[in-house]
PDB file of C-alpha atoms in Angstrom:
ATOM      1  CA  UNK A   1     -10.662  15.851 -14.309  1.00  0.00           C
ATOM      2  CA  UNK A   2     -12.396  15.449 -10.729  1.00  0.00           C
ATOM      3  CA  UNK A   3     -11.484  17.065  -7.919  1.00  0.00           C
ATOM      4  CA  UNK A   4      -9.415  14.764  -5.730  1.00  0.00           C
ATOM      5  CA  UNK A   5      -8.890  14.401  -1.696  1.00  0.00           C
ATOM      6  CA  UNK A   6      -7.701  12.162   0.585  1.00  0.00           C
ATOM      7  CA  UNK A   7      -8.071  11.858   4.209  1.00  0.00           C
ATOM      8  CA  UNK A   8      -6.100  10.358   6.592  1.00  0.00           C
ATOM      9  CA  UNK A   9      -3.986  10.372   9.159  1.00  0.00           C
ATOM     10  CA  UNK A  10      -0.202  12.260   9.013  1.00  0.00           C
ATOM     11  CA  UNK A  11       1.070   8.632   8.002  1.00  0.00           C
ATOM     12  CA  UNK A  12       1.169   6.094   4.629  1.00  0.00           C
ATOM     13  CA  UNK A  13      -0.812   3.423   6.219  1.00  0.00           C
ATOM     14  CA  UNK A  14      -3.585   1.817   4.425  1.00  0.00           C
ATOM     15  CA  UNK A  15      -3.715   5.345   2.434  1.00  0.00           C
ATOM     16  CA  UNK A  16      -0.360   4.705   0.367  1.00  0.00           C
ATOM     17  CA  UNK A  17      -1.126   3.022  -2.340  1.00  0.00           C
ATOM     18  CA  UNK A  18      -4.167   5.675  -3.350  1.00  0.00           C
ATOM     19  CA  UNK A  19      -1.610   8.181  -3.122  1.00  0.00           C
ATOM     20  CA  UNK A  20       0.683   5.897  -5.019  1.00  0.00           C
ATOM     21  CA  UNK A  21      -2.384   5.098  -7.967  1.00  0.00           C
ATOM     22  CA  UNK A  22      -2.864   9.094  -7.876  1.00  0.00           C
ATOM     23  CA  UNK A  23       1.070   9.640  -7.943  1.00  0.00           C
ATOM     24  CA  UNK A  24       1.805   7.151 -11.190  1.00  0.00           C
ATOM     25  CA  UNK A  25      -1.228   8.174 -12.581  1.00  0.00           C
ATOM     26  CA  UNK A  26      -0.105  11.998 -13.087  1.00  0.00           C
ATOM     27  CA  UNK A  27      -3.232  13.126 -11.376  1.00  0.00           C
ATOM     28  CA  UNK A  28      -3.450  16.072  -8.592  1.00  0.00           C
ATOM     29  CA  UNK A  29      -4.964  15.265  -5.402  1.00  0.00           C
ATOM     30  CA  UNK A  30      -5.172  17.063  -2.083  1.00  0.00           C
ATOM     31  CA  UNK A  31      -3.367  15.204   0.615  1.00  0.00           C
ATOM     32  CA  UNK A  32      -5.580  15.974   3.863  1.00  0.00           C
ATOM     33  CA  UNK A  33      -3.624  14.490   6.666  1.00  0.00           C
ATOM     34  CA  UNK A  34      -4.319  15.176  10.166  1.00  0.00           C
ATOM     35  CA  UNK A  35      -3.194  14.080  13.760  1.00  0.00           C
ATOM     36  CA  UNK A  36      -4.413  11.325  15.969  1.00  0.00           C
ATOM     37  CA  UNK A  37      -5.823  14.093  18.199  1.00  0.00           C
ATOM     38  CA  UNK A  38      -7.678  15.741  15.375  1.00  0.00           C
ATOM     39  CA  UNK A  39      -9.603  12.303  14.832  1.00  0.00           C
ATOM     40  CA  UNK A  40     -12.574  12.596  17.687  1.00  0.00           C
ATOM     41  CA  UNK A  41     -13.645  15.889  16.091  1.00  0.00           C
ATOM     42  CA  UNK A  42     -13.460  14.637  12.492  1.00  0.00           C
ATOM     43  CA  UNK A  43     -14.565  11.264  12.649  1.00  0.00           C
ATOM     44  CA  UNK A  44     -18.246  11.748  12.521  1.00  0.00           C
ATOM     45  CA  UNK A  45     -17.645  13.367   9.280  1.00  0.00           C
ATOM     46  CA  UNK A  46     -16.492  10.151   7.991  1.00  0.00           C
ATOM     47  CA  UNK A  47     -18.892   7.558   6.066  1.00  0.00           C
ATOM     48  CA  UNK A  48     -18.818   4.544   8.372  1.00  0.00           C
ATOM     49  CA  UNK A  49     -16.386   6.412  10.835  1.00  0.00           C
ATOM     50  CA  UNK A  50     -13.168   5.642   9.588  1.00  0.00           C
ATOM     51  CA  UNK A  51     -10.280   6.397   6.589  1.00  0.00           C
ATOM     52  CA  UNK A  52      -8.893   6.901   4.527  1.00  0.00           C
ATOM     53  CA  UNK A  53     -12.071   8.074   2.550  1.00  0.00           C
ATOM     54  CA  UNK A  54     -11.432   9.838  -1.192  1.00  0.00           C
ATOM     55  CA  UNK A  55     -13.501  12.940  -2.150  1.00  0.00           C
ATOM     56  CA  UNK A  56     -14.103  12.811  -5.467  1.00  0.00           C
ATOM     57  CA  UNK A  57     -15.739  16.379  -6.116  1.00  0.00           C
ATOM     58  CA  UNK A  58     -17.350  16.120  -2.946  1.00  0.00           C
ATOM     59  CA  UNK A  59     -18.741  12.800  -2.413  1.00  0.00           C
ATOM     60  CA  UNK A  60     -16.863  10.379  -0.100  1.00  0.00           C
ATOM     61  CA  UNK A  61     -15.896   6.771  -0.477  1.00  0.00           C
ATOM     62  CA  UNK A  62     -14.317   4.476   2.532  1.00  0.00           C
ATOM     63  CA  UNK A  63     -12.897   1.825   2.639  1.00  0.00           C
ATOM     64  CA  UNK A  64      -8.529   1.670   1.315  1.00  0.00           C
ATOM     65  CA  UNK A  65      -8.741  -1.378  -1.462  1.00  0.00           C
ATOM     66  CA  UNK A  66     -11.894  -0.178  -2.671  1.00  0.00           C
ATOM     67  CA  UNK A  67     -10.431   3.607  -3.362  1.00  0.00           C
ATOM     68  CA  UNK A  68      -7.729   2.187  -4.813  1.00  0.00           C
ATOM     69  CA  UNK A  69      -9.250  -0.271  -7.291  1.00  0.00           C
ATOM     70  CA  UNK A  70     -11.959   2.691  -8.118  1.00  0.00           C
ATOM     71  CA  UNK A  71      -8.751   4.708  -9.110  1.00  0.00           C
ATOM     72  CA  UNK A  72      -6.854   2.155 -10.763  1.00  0.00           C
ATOM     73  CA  UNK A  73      -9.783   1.272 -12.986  1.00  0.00           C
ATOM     74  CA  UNK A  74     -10.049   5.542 -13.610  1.00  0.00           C
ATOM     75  CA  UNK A  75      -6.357   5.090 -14.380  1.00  0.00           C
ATOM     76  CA  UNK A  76      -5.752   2.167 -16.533  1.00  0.00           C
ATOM     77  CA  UNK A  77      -3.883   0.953 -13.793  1.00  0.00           C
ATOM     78  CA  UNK A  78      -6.563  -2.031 -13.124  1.00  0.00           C
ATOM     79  CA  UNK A  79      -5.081  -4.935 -15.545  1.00  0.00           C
ATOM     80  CA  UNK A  80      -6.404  -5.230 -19.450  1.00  0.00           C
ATOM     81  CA  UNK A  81      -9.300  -7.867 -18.819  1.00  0.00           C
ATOM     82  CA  UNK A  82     -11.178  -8.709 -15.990  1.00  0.00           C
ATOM     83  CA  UNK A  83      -8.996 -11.715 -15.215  1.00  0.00           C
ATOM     84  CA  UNK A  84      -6.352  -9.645 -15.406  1.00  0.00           C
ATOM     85  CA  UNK A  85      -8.420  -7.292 -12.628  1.00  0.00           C
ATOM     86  CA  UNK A  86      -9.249  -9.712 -10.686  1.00  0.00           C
ATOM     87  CA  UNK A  87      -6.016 -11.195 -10.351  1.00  0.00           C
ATOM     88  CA  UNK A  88      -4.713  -7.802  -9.287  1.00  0.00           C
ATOM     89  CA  UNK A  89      -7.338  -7.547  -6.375  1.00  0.00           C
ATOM     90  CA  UNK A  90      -6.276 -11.016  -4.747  1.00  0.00           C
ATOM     91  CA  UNK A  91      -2.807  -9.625  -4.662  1.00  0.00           C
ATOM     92  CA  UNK A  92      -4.156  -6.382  -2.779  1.00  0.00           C
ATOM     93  CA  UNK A  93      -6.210  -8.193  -0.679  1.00  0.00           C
ATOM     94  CA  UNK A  94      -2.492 -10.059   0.412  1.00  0.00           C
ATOM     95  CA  UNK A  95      -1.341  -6.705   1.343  1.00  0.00           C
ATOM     96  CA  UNK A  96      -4.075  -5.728   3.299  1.00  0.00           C
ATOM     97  CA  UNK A  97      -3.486  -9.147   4.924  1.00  0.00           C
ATOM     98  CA  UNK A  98      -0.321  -8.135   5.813  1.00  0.00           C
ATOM     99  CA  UNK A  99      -1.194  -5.226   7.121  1.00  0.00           C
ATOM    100  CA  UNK A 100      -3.674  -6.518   9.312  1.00  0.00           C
ATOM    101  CA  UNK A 101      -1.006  -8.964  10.632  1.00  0.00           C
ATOM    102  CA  UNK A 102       1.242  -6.116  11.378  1.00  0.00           C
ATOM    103  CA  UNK A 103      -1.084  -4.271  13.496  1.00  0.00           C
ATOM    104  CA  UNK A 104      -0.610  -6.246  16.784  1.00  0.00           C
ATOM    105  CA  UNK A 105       3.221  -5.794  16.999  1.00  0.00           C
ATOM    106  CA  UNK A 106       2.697  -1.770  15.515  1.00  0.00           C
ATOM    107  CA  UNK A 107      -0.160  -1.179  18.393  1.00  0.00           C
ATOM    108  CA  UNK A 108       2.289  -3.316  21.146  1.00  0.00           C
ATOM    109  CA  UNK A 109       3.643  -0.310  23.660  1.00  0.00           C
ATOM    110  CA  UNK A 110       6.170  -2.747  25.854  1.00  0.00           C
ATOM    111  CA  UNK A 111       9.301  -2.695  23.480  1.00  0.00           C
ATOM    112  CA  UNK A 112      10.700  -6.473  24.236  1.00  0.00           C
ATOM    113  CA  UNK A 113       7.200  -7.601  23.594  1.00  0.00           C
ATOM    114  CA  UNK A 114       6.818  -5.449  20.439  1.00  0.00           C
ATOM    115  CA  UNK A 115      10.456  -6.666  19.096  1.00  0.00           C
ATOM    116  CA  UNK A 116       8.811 -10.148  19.585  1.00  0.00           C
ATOM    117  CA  UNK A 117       6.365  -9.492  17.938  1.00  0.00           C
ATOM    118  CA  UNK A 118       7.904  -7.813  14.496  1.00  0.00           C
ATOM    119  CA  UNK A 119      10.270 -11.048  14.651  1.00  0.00           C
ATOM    120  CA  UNK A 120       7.475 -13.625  14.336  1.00  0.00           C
ATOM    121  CA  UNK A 121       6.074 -11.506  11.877  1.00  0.00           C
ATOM    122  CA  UNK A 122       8.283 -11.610   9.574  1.00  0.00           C
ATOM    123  CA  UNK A 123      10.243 -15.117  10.148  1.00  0.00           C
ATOM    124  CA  UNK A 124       6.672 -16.488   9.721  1.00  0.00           C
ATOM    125  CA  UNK A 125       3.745 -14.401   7.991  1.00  0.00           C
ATOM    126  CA  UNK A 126       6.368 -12.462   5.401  1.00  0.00           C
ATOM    127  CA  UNK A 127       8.578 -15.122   5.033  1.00  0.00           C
ATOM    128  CA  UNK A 128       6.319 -17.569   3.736  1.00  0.00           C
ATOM    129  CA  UNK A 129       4.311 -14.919   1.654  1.00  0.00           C
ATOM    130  CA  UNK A 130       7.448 -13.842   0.169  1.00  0.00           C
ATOM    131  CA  UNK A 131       8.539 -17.351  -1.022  1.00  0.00           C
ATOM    132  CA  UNK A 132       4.689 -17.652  -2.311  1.00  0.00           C
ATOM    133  CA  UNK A 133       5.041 -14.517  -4.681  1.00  0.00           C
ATOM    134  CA  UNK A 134       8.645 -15.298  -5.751  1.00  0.00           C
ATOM    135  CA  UNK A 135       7.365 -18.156  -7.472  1.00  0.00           C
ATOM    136  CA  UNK A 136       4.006 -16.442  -9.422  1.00  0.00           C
ATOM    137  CA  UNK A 137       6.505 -13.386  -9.791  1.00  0.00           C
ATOM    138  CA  UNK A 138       9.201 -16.126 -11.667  1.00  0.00           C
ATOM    139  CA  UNK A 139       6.016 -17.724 -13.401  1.00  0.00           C
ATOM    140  CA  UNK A 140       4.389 -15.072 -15.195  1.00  0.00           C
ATOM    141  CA  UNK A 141       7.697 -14.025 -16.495  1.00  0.00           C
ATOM    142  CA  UNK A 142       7.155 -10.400 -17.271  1.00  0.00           C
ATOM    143  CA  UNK A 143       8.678  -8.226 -13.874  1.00  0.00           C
ATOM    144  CA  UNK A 144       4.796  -7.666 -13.107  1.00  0.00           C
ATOM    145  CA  UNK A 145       2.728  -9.629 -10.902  1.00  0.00           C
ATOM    146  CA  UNK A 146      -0.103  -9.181 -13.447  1.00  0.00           C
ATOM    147  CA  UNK A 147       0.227  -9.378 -17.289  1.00  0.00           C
ATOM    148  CA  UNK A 148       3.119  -7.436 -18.694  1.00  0.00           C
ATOM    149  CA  UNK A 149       1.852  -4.172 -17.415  1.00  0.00           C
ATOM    150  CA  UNK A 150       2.861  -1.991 -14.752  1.00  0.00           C
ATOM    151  CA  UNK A 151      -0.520  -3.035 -12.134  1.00  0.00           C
ATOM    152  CA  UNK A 152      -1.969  -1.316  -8.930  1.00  0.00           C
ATOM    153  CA  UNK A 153      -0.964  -4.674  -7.616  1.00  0.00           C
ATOM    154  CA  UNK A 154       2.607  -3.867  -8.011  1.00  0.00           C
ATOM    155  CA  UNK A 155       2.221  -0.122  -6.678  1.00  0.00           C
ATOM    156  CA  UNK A 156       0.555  -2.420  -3.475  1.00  0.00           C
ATOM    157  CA  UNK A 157       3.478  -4.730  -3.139  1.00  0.00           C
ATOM    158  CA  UNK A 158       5.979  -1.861  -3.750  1.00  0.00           C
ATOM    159  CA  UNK A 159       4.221   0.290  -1.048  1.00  0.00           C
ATOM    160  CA  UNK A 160       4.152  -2.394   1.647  1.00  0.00           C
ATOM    161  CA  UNK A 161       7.552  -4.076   0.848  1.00  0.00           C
ATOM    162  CA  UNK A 162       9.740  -0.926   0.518  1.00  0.00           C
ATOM    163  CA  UNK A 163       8.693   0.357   4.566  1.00  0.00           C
ATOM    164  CA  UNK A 164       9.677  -3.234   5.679  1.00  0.00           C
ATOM    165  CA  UNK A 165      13.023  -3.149   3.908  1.00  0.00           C
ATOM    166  CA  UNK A 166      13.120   0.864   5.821  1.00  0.00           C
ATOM    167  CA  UNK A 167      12.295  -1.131   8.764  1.00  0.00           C
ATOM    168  CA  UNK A 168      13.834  -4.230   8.771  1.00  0.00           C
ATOM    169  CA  UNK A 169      16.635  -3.922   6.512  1.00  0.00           C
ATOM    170  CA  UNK A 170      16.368  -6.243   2.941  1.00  0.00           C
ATOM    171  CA  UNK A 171      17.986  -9.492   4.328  1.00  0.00           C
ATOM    172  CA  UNK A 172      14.481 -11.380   4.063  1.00  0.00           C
ATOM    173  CA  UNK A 173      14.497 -10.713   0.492  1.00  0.00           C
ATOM    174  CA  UNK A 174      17.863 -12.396  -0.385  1.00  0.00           C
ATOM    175  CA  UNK A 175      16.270 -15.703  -1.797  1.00  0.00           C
ATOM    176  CA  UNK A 176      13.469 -13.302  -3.519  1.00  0.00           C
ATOM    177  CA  UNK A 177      15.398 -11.453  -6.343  1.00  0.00           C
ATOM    178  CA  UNK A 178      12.083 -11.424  -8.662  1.00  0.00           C
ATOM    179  CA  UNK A 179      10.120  -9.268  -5.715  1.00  0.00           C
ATOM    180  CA  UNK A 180      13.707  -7.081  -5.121  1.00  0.00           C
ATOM    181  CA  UNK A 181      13.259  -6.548  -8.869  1.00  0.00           C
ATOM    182  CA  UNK A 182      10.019  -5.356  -8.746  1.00  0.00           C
ATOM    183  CA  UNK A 183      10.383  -3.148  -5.981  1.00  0.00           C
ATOM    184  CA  UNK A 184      13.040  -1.647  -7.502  1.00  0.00           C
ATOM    185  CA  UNK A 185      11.281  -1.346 -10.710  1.00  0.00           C
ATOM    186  CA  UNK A 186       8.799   0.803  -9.229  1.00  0.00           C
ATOM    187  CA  UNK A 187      10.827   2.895  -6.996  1.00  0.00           C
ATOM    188  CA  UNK A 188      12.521   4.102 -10.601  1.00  0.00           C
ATOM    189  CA  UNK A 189       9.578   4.895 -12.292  1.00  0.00           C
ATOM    190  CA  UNK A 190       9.873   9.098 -12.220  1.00  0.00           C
ATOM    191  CA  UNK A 191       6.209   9.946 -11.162  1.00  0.00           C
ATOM    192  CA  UNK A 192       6.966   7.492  -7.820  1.00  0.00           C
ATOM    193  CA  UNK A 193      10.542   8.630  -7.368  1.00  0.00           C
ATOM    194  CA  UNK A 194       9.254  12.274  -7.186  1.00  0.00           C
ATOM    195  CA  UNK A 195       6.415  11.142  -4.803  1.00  0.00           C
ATOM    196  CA  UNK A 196       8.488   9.424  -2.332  1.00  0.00           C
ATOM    197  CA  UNK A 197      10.852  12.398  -2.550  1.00  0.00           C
ATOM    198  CA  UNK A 198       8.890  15.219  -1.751  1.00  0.00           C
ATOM    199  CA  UNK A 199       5.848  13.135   0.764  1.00  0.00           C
ATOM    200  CA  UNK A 200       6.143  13.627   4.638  1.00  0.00           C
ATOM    201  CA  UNK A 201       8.480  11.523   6.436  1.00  0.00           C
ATOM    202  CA  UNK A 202       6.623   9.511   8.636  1.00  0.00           C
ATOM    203  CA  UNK A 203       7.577   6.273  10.743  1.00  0.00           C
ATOM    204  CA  UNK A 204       4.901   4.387   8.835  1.00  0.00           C
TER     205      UNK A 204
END
């Protein structure tokens, strides 16, 4: 079994769904986190200058969605076919949309102007996304976004749509019971319900 690490900052980020893949998967990793003010002195260490980066016994890859399809493929976690794969990708690649589209209102220090912000974010961007995967979630028919397997695509939507329910509360889910299923599927599944239980609480 290689030797897993992951760096990144002390928060989930666009490191949570690795840990997630690693989590599910039953596979030990070291969880390297570090503070903001740690990152000047570290950063140089860092293929391209950024993370999260995985150390897989000792040699480094960048770069979140590409960890974490490297380890779902490792981890049967990928989808059966490659349709199945790449079907799984474009619904990672959503939430690192998402994610993206978050930033300005995470990164916004005046608080009216921040609560502004989150609001348009998720009356507009989420709310319309949401509606979208309702549909393909109602569609394929299974409780998975992909095939009738448990996906990294799900761990992805799980991940992203749990901290906005933490954040937000679950009211912009209430015409979206297929995603409030799924996230619920996943947040019972034992090797994720011990993860979330014993990671560090962090704001995000």
């Amino acid at each position: 079994m290689p030797v897993y690490k992951l760096h990144y900052f002390n928060l989930r980020g666009r490191a949570e769904l690795a840990r997630l893949i690693m989590s599910q998967a039953g596979v030990e990793f070291e969880d390297v986190r570090f503070e903001r003010t740690e990152w000047p002195a570290l950063k140089a260490t860092m293929p391209f200058g950024q993370v999260p980066v995985l150390e897989v016994d000792g040699q480094m890859l960048a770069q979140s969605n590409t960890i974490s399809r490297y380890l779902s493929r490792k981890h049967d976690l990928a989808g059966k076919d490659d349709w199945e794969q790449a079907l799984a990708d474009m619904y990672a690649d959503n939430i690192n949309d998402l994610m993206t589209g978050m930033r300005p209102a995470f990164l916004e220090k005046d608080a009216d102007k921040q609560k502004e912000l989150y609001e348009k974010f998720m009356t507009e961007t989420v709310a319309t996304h949401v509606a979208i995967v309702e549909k393909q979630l109602e569609k394929n028919g299974t409780g998975h976004l992909v095939g009738k397997e448990l996906t990294w695509a799900d761990l992805a939507y799980y991940g992203f749509f749990s901290f906005l329910v933490e954040k937000f509360g679950e009211d912009f889910l209430k015409d979206a019971s297929h995603l409030k299923s799924l996230i619920a599927l996943v947040a019972e599944l034992p090797n994720i319900k011990k993860w979330v239980e014993s990671r560090p609480k962090t704001e995000i």
